[in-house]
Amino acid sequence: KAKCFEDKLNIYHNLVRSLIAWGKHDECFSMCVNVLSQLGETLPTAITEEIYNEEARSMKKLMRGKQQQHLLSLPNMSNFNKLAAMQFLNHALTLTYIWKPKLSPLIVFRMVKLTMRYGVCNLSSFAFGVYGAWLVSIPRPDFAGGYRMGRAAAEVMKRLGATEITSRLYVVIYTFINIWKDPLQGEH
């Protein structure tokens, strides 16, 4: 029997996965937001243009001048609550990508910010990759920055041995990022 919140986290993970599978998106997202708040992380439930623009500005400022070597030298994330938050942010990202795509960038920004503050974990490499995809898809795209983030994401994944996210990360890198710098025709 679960005696504290930490004991319930595995149950919440399974419940969130079940809710996604059953198409209960509202209930699933509410659960993710609730669990994240108990882990000390807030996530907006709705997005306005003002919120989006502020989050994007904040993210660009945080990442300005950060080279691949800096990302590779980040320590491993060890804070239990932040590791759990990354998992629930990942659940929310999976859900919102199709259900509420305007929320997806904010979730990725939160994942990257947690990584920059608390260190890397397996999901950090995926967050870096999706952030790179966002950079190449915004109205004034940063193809070089997106490409650098994709390369850094792959290197972080290798450093951590995060094989469970290899396929997801490579889909992001090769479908959304590298197409702008290394088109498939150039592979022959």
Backbone as JSON, one array per atom type, in Angstrom:
{
  "sequence": "KAKCFEDKLNIYHNLVRSLIAWGKHDECFSMCVNVLSQLGETLPTAITEEIYNEEARSMKKLMRGKQQQHLLSLPNMSNFNKLAAMQFLNHALTLTYIWKPKLSPLIVFRMVKLTMRYGVCNLSSFAFGVYGAWLVSIPRPDFAGGYRMGRAAAEVMKRLGATEITSRLYVVIYTFINIWKDPLQGEH",
  "N": [[0.85, -1.18, 0.0], [0.59, 2.18, -0.91], [2.27, 4.69, 0.82], [3.15, 7.27, 0.7], [3.5, 10.16, -1.46], [5.63, 9.68, -3.3], [5.63, 6.9, -3.4], [3.38, 6.48, -4.89], [3.95, 7.26, -7.46], [4.72, 5.41, -9.53], [2.31, 4.14, -9.98], [0.82, 6.31, -10.92], [2.24, 6.77, -13.31], [1.56, 4.46, -14.8], [-1.21, 4.75, -14.88], [-1.48, 7.14, -16.34], [-0.43, 6.32, -18.82], [-2.37, 4.43, -19.49], [-4.66, 6.06, -19.68], [-3.95, 7.62, -21.88], [-3.91, 5.64, -23.85], [-6.59, 4.93, -23.88], [-7.69, 7.16, -24.92], [-8.49, 9.25, -23.31], [-7.93, 12.15, -23.08], [-8.24, 14.72, -21.79], [-8.52, 14.01, -19.08], [-6.12, 12.65, -18.7], [-4.2, 14.69, -19.2], [-4.85, 16.45, -17.14], [-4.16, 14.87, -14.95], [-1.38, 14.67, -15.33], [-0.64, 17.39, -15.01], [-1.42, 17.76, -12.36], [0.22, 15.9, -10.97], [2.72, 16.92, -11.69], [2.59, 19.41, -10.4], [2.67, 18.61, -7.75], [5.23, 17.75, -7.73], [6.59, 20.06, -7.78], [6.61, 21.53, -10.12], [5.17, 23.7, -12.48], [2.69, 23.86, -15.01], [1.21, 25.37, -17.72], [-2.28, 25.19, -18.45], [-3.61, 26.15, -20.54], [-2.85, 28.08, -23.44], [-1.76, 31.26, -24.39], [-1.0, 33.72, -26.9], [0.7, 35.57, -25.77], [1.78, 34.19, -23.52], [3.1, 32.11, -24.88], [4.98, 33.59, -26.45], [6.52, 34.81, -24.44], [7.59, 32.57, -23.11], [9.06, 31.45, -25.22], [10.94, 33.49, -25.72], [12.3, 33.49, -23.26], [13.38, 30.93, -23.33], [15.09, 31.02, -25.59], [16.89, 32.93, -24.66], [18.03, 31.57, -22.49], [19.36, 29.5, -23.83], [21.09, 30.78, -25.53], [24.23, 31.02, -26.98], [25.07, 28.6, -25.93], [27.06, 25.91, -26.42], [27.59, 22.69, -27.98], [29.46, 21.26, -26.46], [29.09, 22.33, -23.91], [26.54, 21.35, -23.27], [27.08, 18.64, -23.29], [28.72, 18.45, -21.11], [27.18, 18.77, -18.9], [26.17, 17.77, -15.62], [24.91, 14.56, -14.45], [21.43, 14.27, -13.86], [20.2, 14.16, -10.62], [18.27, 14.67, -8.73], [15.46, 13.38, -7.34], [12.74, 14.25, -7.55], [12.87, 15.94, -9.77], [13.7, 14.21, -11.79], [11.43, 12.57, -11.89], [9.6, 14.53, -12.65], [10.51, 15.08, -15.23], [9.75, 12.73, -16.49], [6.94, 12.86, -16.34], [6.5, 15.22, -17.72], [7.34, 14.32, -20.19], [5.32, 12.42, -20.7], [3.18, 14.24, -20.92], [4.06, 15.67, -23.14], [3.98, 13.72, -25.16], [1.24, 13.32, -25.27], [0.22, 15.94, -25.86], [1.31, 16.54, -28.33], [-0.26, 15.73, -30.49], [-2.86, 16.16, -29.57], [-3.08, 18.76, -28.33], [-1.3, 20.68, -29.85], [-0.17, 23.27, -29.58], [0.64, 23.5, -26.99], [2.82, 21.85, -26.8], [5.48, 22.98, -27.41], [5.93, 24.51, -25.05], [6.09, 22.56, -23.11], [8.37, 21.18, -23.94], [10.22, 23.27, -23.61], [10.17, 23.48, -20.82], [11.27, 21.01, -20.12], [13.86, 21.25, -21.17], [14.76, 23.44, -19.68], [14.72, 22.37, -17.07], [16.7, 20.46, -17.41], [18.96, 22.07, -17.94], [19.23, 23.28, -15.5], [19.29, 21.24, -13.52], [20.73, 19.11, -14.52], [21.5, 16.36, -16.83], [19.33, 13.76, -18.03], [18.05, 10.66, -19.33], [15.8, 11.48, -20.84], [16.44, 14.08, -21.42], [17.96, 14.24, -23.74], [16.07, 13.73, -25.72], [14.43, 15.94, -25.33], [16.22, 17.99, -26.06], [16.48, 17.37, -28.78], [13.83, 17.76, -29.73], [13.56, 20.42, -29.14], [15.44, 21.42, -30.95], [14.08, 20.75, -33.32], [11.94, 22.48, -33.06], [13.29, 24.93, -33.32], [13.92, 24.95, -36.06], [11.45, 25.2, -37.18], [10.05, 27.48, -36.55], [8.64, 30.78, -37.3], [10.83, 32.51, -38.09], [13.17, 30.69, -38.9], [15.91, 28.93, -37.33], [18.15, 27.32, -38.7], [20.82, 26.44, -38.44], [21.14, 26.48, -35.64], [19.15, 24.63, -34.88], [20.14, 22.33, -36.08], [22.57, 22.05, -34.68], [21.5, 21.53, -32.13], [20.2, 19.09, -32.61], [22.4, 17.45, -33.17], [23.74, 17.64, -30.72], [21.81, 16.48, -29.08], [21.83, 13.81, -29.99], [24.43, 13.11, -29.25], [24.35, 13.42, -26.44], [22.47, 11.44, -25.87], [23.94, 9.17, -26.62], [26.1, 9.38, -24.8], [24.77, 8.93, -22.39], [23.79, 6.41, -22.79], [21.16, 5.99, -23.56], [19.3, 4.09, -24.83], [16.59, 3.49, -25.03], [15.28, 5.65, -26.09], [16.22, 6.01, -28.6], [14.99, 5.5, -31.18], [12.81, 7.31, -31.19], [14.16, 9.75, -30.93], [15.8, 9.76, -33.23], [13.88, 9.85, -35.23], [12.91, 12.46, -34.87], [15.28, 13.96, -35.34], [16.14, 13.18, -37.98], [13.85, 13.52, -39.52], [12.76, 16.08, -39.04], [14.84, 17.94, -38.59], [17.51, 17.49, -39.81], [16.87, 17.43, -42.49], [16.96, 19.99, -43.46], [19.6, 20.67, -43.55], [21.2, 18.48, -44.3], [20.04, 17.11, -46.8], [18.22, 14.19, -47.91], [18.99, 13.45, -50.49], [21.64, 14.1, -50.53], [22.85, 12.04, -49.26], [23.62, 9.98, -50.89]],
  "CA": [[0.0, 0.0, 0.0], [1.37, 3.4, -1.02], [2.18, 5.49, 2.04], [3.47, 8.67, 0.41], [3.38, 10.53, -2.87], [6.66, 9.0, -4.08], [5.19, 5.52, -3.58], [2.28, 6.47, -5.86], [4.4, 7.71, -8.78], [4.66, 4.34, -10.51], [0.88, 3.95, -10.28], [0.45, 7.43, -11.78], [2.8, 6.51, -14.65], [0.73, 3.46, -15.47], [-2.54, 5.33, -15.11], [-1.35, 8.09, -17.45], [-0.3, 5.53, -20.06], [-3.69, 3.85, -19.77], [-5.56, 7.13, -20.12], [-3.57, 7.96, -23.26], [-4.35, 4.54, -24.71], [-8.04, 4.96, -23.95], [-8.13, 8.41, -25.54], [-9.04, 10.16, -22.3], [-6.9, 13.17, -23.11], [-8.44, 15.73, -20.75], [-8.23, 13.39, -17.79], [-4.69, 12.36, -18.69], [-3.45, 15.94, -19.05], [-5.1, 16.94, -15.77], [-3.36, 14.07, -14.03], [0.02, 15.09, -15.49], [-0.51, 18.71, -14.4], [-1.54, 17.56, -10.92], [1.44, 15.23, -10.48], [3.82, 17.88, -11.84], [2.51, 20.43, -9.36], [3.14, 17.98, -6.52], [6.69, 17.62, -7.88], [7.15, 21.4, -7.75], [6.66, 22.1, -11.46], [3.88, 24.17, -12.98], [2.51, 23.75, -16.45], [-0.06, 26.03, -18.07], [-3.28, 24.29, -19.04], [-4.02, 26.81, -21.78], [-1.76, 28.93, -23.91], [-2.08, 32.46, -25.16], [0.14, 34.18, -27.68], [1.6, 36.24, -24.84], [2.49, 33.16, -22.77], [3.99, 31.45, -25.81], [6.09, 34.47, -26.8], [7.39, 34.98, -23.26], [8.31, 31.31, -22.9], [10.03, 31.31, -26.32], [12.02, 34.46, -25.45], [13.05, 32.99, -22.11], [14.12, 29.75, -23.77], [16.18, 31.46, -26.46], [17.88, 33.61, -23.81], [18.73, 30.53, -21.72], [20.2, 28.67, -24.7], [21.99, 31.61, -26.34], [25.66, 30.8, -26.79], [25.38, 27.28, -25.38], [27.64, 25.03, -27.43], [27.4, 21.26, -27.75], [30.34, 20.83, -25.38], [28.46, 22.7, -22.65], [25.45, 20.41, -23.02], [27.68, 17.33, -22.99], [29.42, 18.49, -19.83], [26.24, 18.89, -17.78], [26.18, 16.58, -14.75], [23.7, 13.74, -14.49], [20.36, 14.7, -12.97], [20.11, 13.24, -9.49], [17.14, 15.04, -7.91], [14.37, 12.44, -7.58], [11.53, 14.94, -8.01], [13.09, 16.49, -11.12], [13.68, 13.05, -12.68], [10.02, 12.2, -12.04], [8.96, 15.6, -13.42], [10.87, 14.87, -16.64], [8.92, 11.63, -17.0], [5.56, 13.32, -16.53], [6.54, 16.16, -18.83], [7.4, 13.48, -21.39], [3.95, 11.93, -20.93], [2.38, 15.37, -21.39], [4.5, 15.98, -24.49], [3.43, 12.69, -26.04], [-0.19, 13.59, -25.37], [-0.12, 17.22, -26.48], [1.84, 16.65, -29.69], [-1.39, 15.63, -31.43], [-4.1, 16.62, -28.95], [-3.01, 20.22, -28.17], [0.08, 20.94, -30.29], [0.36, 24.57, -29.16], [1.25, 23.33, -25.67], [4.04, 21.03, -26.89], [6.74, 23.71, -27.22], [6.1, 24.91, -23.66], [6.53, 21.37, -22.37], [9.78, 20.98, -24.3], [10.99, 24.32, -22.95], [10.3, 23.12, -19.4], [12.2, 19.89, -20.03], [15.21, 21.77, -21.4], [15.12, 24.28, -18.53], [15.06, 21.47, -15.96], [18.0, 19.86, -17.73], [20.02, 23.06, -17.79], [19.38, 23.62, -14.08], [19.52, 20.1, -12.64], [21.56, 18.1, -15.16], [20.89, 15.55, -17.88], [18.81, 12.41, -17.84], [17.77, 10.07, -20.64], [14.8, 12.27, -21.57], [17.02, 15.36, -21.82], [18.39, 14.19, -25.14], [14.86, 13.87, -26.53], [14.02, 17.35, -25.2], [17.12, 18.78, -26.9], [16.12, 17.11, -30.17], [12.56, 18.41, -30.06], [13.86, 21.86, -29.15], [16.07, 21.65, -32.25], [13.02, 20.72, -34.34], [11.2, 23.73, -32.9], [14.11, 26.01, -33.88], [13.86, 24.97, -37.53], [10.06, 25.3, -37.64], [9.45, 28.76, -36.17], [8.54, 31.69, -38.45], [12.18, 32.87, -38.53], [13.89, 29.48, -38.48], [17.35, 28.91, -37.04], [18.55, 26.0, -39.18], [22.11, 26.07, -37.84], [20.89, 26.18, -34.22], [18.41, 23.38, -34.8], [21.07, 21.26, -36.45], [23.47, 21.86, -33.52], [20.75, 20.88, -31.04], [20.0, 17.7, -33.0], [23.68, 16.75, -32.97], [23.98, 17.56, -29.27], [20.85, 15.51, -28.55], [22.34, 12.47, -30.3], [25.64, 12.87, -28.43], [23.92, 13.23, -25.05], [21.86, 10.11, -25.83], [25.03, 8.18, -26.63], [26.83, 9.48, -23.53], [23.96, 8.34, -21.31], [23.36, 5.06, -23.14], [19.69, 6.07, -23.5], [18.83, 3.35, -26.0], [15.12, 3.43, -25.09], [14.71, 6.77, -26.84], [16.93, 6.13, -29.87], [14.11, 5.6, -32.35], [12.05, 8.57, -31.11], [15.07, 10.86, -31.18], [16.23, 9.75, -34.63], [12.75, 10.34, -36.05], [12.92, 13.92, -34.77], [16.48, 14.52, -35.98], [16.22, 12.95, -39.42], [12.63, 13.95, -40.2], [12.45, 17.5, -38.87], [16.0, 18.83, -38.48], [18.58, 17.29, -40.79], [16.36, 17.64, -43.84], [17.3, 21.35, -43.85], [21.05, 20.83, -43.7], [21.7, 17.3, -44.99], [18.91, 16.47, -47.46], [18.43, 12.78, -48.22], [19.69, 13.32, -51.75], [23.06, 14.24, -50.24], [23.33, 10.82, -48.61], [24.05, 8.99, -51.89]],
  "C": [[0.9, 1.24, 0.0], [1.16, 4.28, 0.21], [2.47, 6.96, 1.79], [3.38, 8.91, -1.09], [4.38, 9.77, -3.74], [6.29, 7.55, -4.35], [4.12, 5.41, -4.67], [2.73, 6.79, -7.29], [4.31, 6.63, -9.85], [3.2, 4.07, -10.93], [0.41, 5.07, -11.21], [0.99, 7.26, -13.19], [1.92, 5.55, -15.43], [-0.65, 3.99, -15.79], [-2.5, 6.32, -16.28], [-1.24, 7.35, -18.77], [-1.65, 4.92, -20.46], [-4.66, 4.89, -20.29], [-5.24, 7.57, -21.55], [-4.1, 6.9, -24.21], [-5.86, 4.54, -24.9], [-8.58, 6.25, -24.56], [-8.76, 9.39, -24.58], [-8.04, 11.3, -22.06], [-7.04, 14.21, -22.01], [-8.05, 15.2, -19.39], [-6.73, 13.11, -17.63], [-3.88, 13.63, -18.45], [-3.64, 16.51, -17.65], [-4.27, 16.17, -14.76], [-1.88, 14.47, -14.12], [0.26, 16.43, -14.8], [-0.53, 18.59, -12.88], [-0.27, 16.94, -10.34], [2.62, 16.2, -10.57], [3.78, 18.94, -10.75], [2.96, 19.87, -8.02], [4.65, 17.77, -6.54], [7.37, 18.99, -7.93], [7.27, 22.07, -9.1], [5.27, 22.52, -11.89], [3.87, 24.05, -14.5], [1.19, 24.42, -16.79], [-1.02, 25.02, -18.72], [-3.85, 24.88, -20.33], [-2.9, 27.75, -22.17], [-2.32, 30.11, -24.69], [-0.83, 32.83, -25.96], [1.18, 34.85, -26.78], [2.43, 35.23, -24.03], [3.51, 32.47, -23.67], [5.22, 32.31, -26.12], [7.05, 34.67, -25.64], [8.22, 33.72, -23.01], [9.39, 31.12, -23.97], [11.21, 32.26, -26.11], [12.92, 33.96, -24.32], [13.93, 31.8, -22.51], [15.31, 30.14, -24.64], [17.29, 32.14, -25.66], [18.7, 32.58, -23.04], [19.73, 29.78, -22.59], [21.19, 29.47, -25.54], [23.44, 31.33, -25.97], [26.04, 29.44, -26.22], [25.86, 26.38, -26.53], [27.41, 23.57, -27.03], [28.24, 20.79, -26.56], [29.74, 21.16, -24.01], [27.35, 21.7, -22.29], [25.99, 19.03, -22.65], [28.35, 17.3, -21.63], [28.48, 18.66, -18.64], [26.29, 17.63, -16.93], [24.9, 15.77, -14.95], [22.69, 14.27, -13.48], [20.23, 13.68, -11.85], [18.91, 13.52, -8.58], [15.93, 14.17, -8.29], [13.13, 13.12, -8.15], [11.69, 15.48, -9.43], [13.14, 15.35, -12.15], [12.23, 12.61, -12.94], [9.28, 13.26, -12.87], [9.28, 15.44, -14.91], [10.02, 13.76, -17.25], [7.49, 12.09, -17.25], [5.46, 14.42, -17.58], [6.59, 15.4, -20.16], [6.03, 12.88, -21.72], [3.09, 13.04, -21.52], [2.77, 15.75, -22.82], [3.94, 14.99, -25.5], [1.95, 12.96, -26.3], [-0.48, 14.86, -26.18], [0.36, 17.33, -27.92], [0.71, 16.59, -30.73], [-2.65, 16.28, -30.86], [-4.15, 18.13, -28.82], [-1.6, 20.68, -28.55], [0.66, 22.29, -29.87], [1.0, 24.5, -27.78], [2.59, 22.6, -25.73], [5.33, 21.83, -26.73], [6.98, 24.12, -25.76], [6.59, 23.74, -22.81], [8.0, 21.08, -22.66], [10.65, 22.02, -23.62], [11.21, 23.97, -21.48], [11.3, 21.98, -19.22], [13.64, 20.37, -20.21], [15.66, 22.62, -20.21], [15.48, 23.43, -17.31], [16.44, 20.85, -16.17], [19.13, 20.85, -17.49], [20.26, 23.39, -16.31], [19.81, 22.44, -13.21], [20.38, 18.99, -13.25], [20.77, 17.26, -16.15], [20.38, 14.22, -17.36], [18.47, 11.89, -19.24], [16.79, 10.91, -21.47], [15.32, 13.64, -22.0], [17.41, 15.35, -23.28], [17.18, 14.33, -26.07], [14.38, 15.33, -26.5], [14.91, 18.24, -26.06], [16.77, 18.6, -28.38], [14.84, 17.81, -30.57], [12.72, 19.93, -30.03], [14.52, 22.25, -30.47], [15.05, 21.67, -33.37], [12.18, 21.99, -34.26], [11.98, 24.89, -33.53], [14.01, 26.09, -35.39], [12.44, 25.18, -38.06], [9.39, 26.62, -37.29], [9.43, 29.71, -37.36], [9.88, 32.21, -38.97], [13.1, 31.74, -38.1], [15.38, 29.69, -38.28], [17.84, 27.51, -37.42], [19.85, 25.54, -38.56], [21.93, 25.69, -36.37], [20.14, 24.87, -34.04], [19.29, 22.18, -35.08], [22.04, 20.97, -35.29], [22.75, 21.15, -32.37], [20.5, 19.41, -31.36], [21.26, 16.88, -32.79], [23.99, 16.59, -31.48], [23.05, 16.52, -28.63], [21.34, 14.09, -28.77], [23.56, 12.13, -29.45], [25.29, 12.65, -26.96], [23.29, 11.84, -24.89], [22.94, 9.03, -25.78], [25.79, 8.18, -25.32], [26.09, 8.77, -22.39], [23.57, 6.89, -21.58], [21.84, 4.94, -23.13], [19.07, 5.37, -24.7], [17.31, 3.32, -26.13], [14.51, 4.59, -25.86], [15.36, 6.93, -28.21], [15.99, 6.34, -31.04], [13.32, 6.91, -32.33], [12.95, 9.75, -31.46], [15.49, 10.9, -32.65], [15.1, 10.18, -35.57], [12.74, 11.87, -36.04], [14.09, 14.51, -35.55], [16.42, 14.39, -37.5], [14.98, 13.39, -40.19], [12.45, 15.46, -40.17], [13.65, 18.43, -38.92], [16.97, 18.67, -39.65], [18.14, 17.53, -42.23], [16.77, 19.03, -44.36], [18.79, 21.53, -44.11], [21.68, 19.69, -44.51], [20.54, 16.59, -45.68], [19.25, 15.01, -47.83], [19.18, 12.57, -49.51], [21.2, 13.39, -51.55], [23.67, 13.0, -49.63], [23.89, 9.83, -49.6], [25.5, 9.16, -52.24]]
}
